[in-house]
Coordinates of N, CA and C in Angstrom, one line a residue:
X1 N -89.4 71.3 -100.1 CA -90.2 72.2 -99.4 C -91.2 71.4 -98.5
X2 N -91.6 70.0 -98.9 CA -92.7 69.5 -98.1 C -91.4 68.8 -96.7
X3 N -90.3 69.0 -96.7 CA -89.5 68.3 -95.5 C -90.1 69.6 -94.6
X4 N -90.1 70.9 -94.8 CA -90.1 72.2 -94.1 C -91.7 72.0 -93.2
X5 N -92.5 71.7 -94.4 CA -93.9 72.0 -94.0 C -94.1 70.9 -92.8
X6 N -93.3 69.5 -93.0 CA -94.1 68.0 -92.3 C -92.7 68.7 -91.3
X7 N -91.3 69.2 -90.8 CA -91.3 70.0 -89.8 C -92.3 70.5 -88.9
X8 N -92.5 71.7 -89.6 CA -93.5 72.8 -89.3 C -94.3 72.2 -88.8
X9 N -95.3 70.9 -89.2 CA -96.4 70.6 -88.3 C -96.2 69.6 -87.0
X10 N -95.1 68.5 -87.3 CA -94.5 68.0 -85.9 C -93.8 69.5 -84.6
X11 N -93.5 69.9 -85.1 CA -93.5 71.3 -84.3 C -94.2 71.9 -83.7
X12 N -95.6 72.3 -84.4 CA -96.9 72.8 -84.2 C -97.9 71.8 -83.1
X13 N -97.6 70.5 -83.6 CA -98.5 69.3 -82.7 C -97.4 68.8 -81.9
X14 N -96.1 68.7 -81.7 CA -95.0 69.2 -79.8 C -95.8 70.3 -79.7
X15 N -96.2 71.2 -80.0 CA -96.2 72.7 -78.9 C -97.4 72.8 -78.4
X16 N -98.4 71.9 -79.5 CA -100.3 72.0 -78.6 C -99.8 70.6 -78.1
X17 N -99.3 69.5 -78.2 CA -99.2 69.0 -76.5 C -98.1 69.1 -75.4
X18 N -97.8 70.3 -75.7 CA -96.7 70.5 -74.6 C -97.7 71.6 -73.6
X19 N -98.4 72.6 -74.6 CA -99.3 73.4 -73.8 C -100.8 72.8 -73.8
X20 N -101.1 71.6 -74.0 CA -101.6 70.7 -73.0 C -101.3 70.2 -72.1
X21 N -100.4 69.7 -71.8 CA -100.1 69.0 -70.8 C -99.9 70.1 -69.8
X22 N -99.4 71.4 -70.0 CA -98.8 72.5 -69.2 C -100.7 72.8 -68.4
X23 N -101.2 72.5 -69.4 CA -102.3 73.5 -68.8 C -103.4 72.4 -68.1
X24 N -102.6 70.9 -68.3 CA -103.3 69.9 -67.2 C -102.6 69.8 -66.1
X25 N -101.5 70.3 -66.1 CA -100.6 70.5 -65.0 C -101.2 71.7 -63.6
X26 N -101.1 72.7 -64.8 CA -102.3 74.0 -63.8 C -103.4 74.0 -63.3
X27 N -104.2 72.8 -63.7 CA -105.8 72.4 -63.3 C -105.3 71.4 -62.3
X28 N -104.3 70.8 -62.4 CA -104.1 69.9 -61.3 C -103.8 70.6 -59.8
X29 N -102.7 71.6 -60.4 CA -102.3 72.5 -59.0 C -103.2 73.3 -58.7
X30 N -104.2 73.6 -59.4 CA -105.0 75.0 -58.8 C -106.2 73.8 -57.7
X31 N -106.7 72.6 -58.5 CA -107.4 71.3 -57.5 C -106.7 71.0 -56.2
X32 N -105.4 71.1 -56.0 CA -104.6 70.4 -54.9 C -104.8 72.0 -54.1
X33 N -104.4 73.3 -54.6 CA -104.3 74.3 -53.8 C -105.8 74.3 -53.1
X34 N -106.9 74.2 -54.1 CA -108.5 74.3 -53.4 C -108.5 73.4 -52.3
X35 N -108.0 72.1 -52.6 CA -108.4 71.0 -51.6 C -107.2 71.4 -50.3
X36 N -106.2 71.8 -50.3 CA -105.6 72.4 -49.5 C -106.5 73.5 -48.2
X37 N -106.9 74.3 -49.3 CA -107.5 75.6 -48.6 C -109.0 75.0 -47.9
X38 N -109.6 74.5 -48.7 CA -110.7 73.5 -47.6 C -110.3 72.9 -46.5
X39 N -109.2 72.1 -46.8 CA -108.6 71.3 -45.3 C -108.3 71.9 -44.9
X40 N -107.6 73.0 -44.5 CA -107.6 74.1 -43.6 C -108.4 75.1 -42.8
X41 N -109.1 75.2 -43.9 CA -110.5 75.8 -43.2 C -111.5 74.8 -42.1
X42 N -112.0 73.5 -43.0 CA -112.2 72.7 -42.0 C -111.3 72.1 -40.5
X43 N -109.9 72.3 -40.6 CA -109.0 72.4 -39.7 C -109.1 73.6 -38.6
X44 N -109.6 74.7 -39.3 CA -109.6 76.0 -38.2 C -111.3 76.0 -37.4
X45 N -112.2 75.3 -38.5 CA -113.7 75.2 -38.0 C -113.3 73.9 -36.6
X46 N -112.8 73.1 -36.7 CA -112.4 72.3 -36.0 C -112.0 72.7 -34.3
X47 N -111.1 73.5 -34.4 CA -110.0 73.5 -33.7 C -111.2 74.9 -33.0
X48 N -111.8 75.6 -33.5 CA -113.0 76.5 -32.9 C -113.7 75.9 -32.3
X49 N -114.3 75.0 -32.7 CA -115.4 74.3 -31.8 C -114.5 73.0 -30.6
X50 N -113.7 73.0 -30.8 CA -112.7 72.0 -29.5 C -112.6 73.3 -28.8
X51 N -112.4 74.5 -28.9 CA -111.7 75.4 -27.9 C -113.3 76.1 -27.1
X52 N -114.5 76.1 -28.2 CA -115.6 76.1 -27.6 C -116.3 75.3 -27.1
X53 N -115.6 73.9 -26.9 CA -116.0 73.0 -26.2 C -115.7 72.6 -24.7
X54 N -113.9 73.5 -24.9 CA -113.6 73.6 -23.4 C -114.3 74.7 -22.9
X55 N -114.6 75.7 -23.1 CA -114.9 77.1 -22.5 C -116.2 76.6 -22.2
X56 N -117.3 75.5 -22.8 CA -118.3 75.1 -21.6 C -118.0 73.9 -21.3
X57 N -117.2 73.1 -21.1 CA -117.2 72.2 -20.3 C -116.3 72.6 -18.6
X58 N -115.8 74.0 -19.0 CA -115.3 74.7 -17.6 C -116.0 75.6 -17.3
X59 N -117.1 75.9 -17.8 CA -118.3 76.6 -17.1 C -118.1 77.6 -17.0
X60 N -117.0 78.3 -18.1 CA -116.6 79.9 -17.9 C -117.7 80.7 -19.4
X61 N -118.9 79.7 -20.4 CA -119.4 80.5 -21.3 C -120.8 81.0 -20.3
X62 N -120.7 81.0 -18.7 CA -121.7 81.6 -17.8 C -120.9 82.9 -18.1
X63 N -119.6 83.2 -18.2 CA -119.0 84.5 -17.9 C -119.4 85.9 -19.0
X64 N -119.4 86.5 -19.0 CA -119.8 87.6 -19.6 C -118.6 87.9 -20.5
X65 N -118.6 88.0 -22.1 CA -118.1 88.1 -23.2 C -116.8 89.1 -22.6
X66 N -116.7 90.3 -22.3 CA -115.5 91.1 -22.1 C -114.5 90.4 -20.8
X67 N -115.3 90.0 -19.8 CA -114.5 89.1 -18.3 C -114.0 87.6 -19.1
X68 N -114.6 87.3 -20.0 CA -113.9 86.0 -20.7 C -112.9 86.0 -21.7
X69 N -112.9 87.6 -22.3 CA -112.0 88.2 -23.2 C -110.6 88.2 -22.2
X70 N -111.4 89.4 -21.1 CA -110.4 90.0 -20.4 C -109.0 88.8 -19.8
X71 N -110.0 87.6 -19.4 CA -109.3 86.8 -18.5 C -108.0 85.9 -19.5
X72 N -108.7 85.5 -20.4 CA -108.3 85.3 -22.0 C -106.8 85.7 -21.8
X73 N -106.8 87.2 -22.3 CA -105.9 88.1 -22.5 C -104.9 88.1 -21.4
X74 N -105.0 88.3 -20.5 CA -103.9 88.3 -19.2 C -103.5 87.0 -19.0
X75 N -104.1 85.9 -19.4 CA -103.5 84.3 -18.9 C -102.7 84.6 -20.4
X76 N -102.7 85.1 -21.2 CA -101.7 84.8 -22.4 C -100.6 85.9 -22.9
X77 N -101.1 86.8 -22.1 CA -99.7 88.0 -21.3 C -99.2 87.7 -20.3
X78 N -99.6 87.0 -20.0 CA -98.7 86.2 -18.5 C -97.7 84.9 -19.2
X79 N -98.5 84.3 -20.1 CA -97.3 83.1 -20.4 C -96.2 83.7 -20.9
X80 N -96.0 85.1 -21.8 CA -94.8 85.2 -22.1 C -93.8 85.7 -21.2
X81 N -94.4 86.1 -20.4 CA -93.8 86.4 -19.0 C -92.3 84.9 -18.6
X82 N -90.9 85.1 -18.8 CA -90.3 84.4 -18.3 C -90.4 84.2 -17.1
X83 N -90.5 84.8 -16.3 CA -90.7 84.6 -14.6 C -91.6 83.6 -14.6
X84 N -93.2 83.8 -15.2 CA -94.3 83.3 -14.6 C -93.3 81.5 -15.3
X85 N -92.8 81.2 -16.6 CA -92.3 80.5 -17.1 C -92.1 79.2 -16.2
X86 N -91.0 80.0 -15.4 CA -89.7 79.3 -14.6 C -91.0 78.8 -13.4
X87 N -91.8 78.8 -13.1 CA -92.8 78.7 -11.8 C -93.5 77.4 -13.0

């Protein structure tokens, strides 16, 4: 009976460090996904202030919010435009 029991506990101490390790595995990935989702974020804060940095260094943030929208919008309906493309 004691071969069953010293079983039973090699069994028991595999399965709490198998679901340790499982669950140092998930603290690792949920760390890499955070640090992911920050670099990104910092990547989109980035890439905002470069595109607000062209809009005044071409002296179009004198333009008025909807004529800067508007203008915006038609130069980027125009690129899909094949025609305009080929020019």
């Amino acid at each position: 009976m004691s071969e069953k029991s010293h079983y039973h506990e090699r069994i028991q101490r595999a399965t709490q460090q198998l679901a340790q390790l499982q669950a140092k595995e998930l603290l690792a990935d949920q760390r890499r996904d955070a640090q992911a989702k920050k670099q990104a974020k910092r990547d989109e804060l980035r890439r905002k202030a470069e595109v607000a940095e062209i809009v005044f260094q071409t002296g179009a943030d004198a333009l008025p919010d909807v004529e800067l929208t508007a203008l915006l919008a038609k130069h980027m309906a125009g690129r899909c435009d094949t025609e305009t493309r080929a020019h």
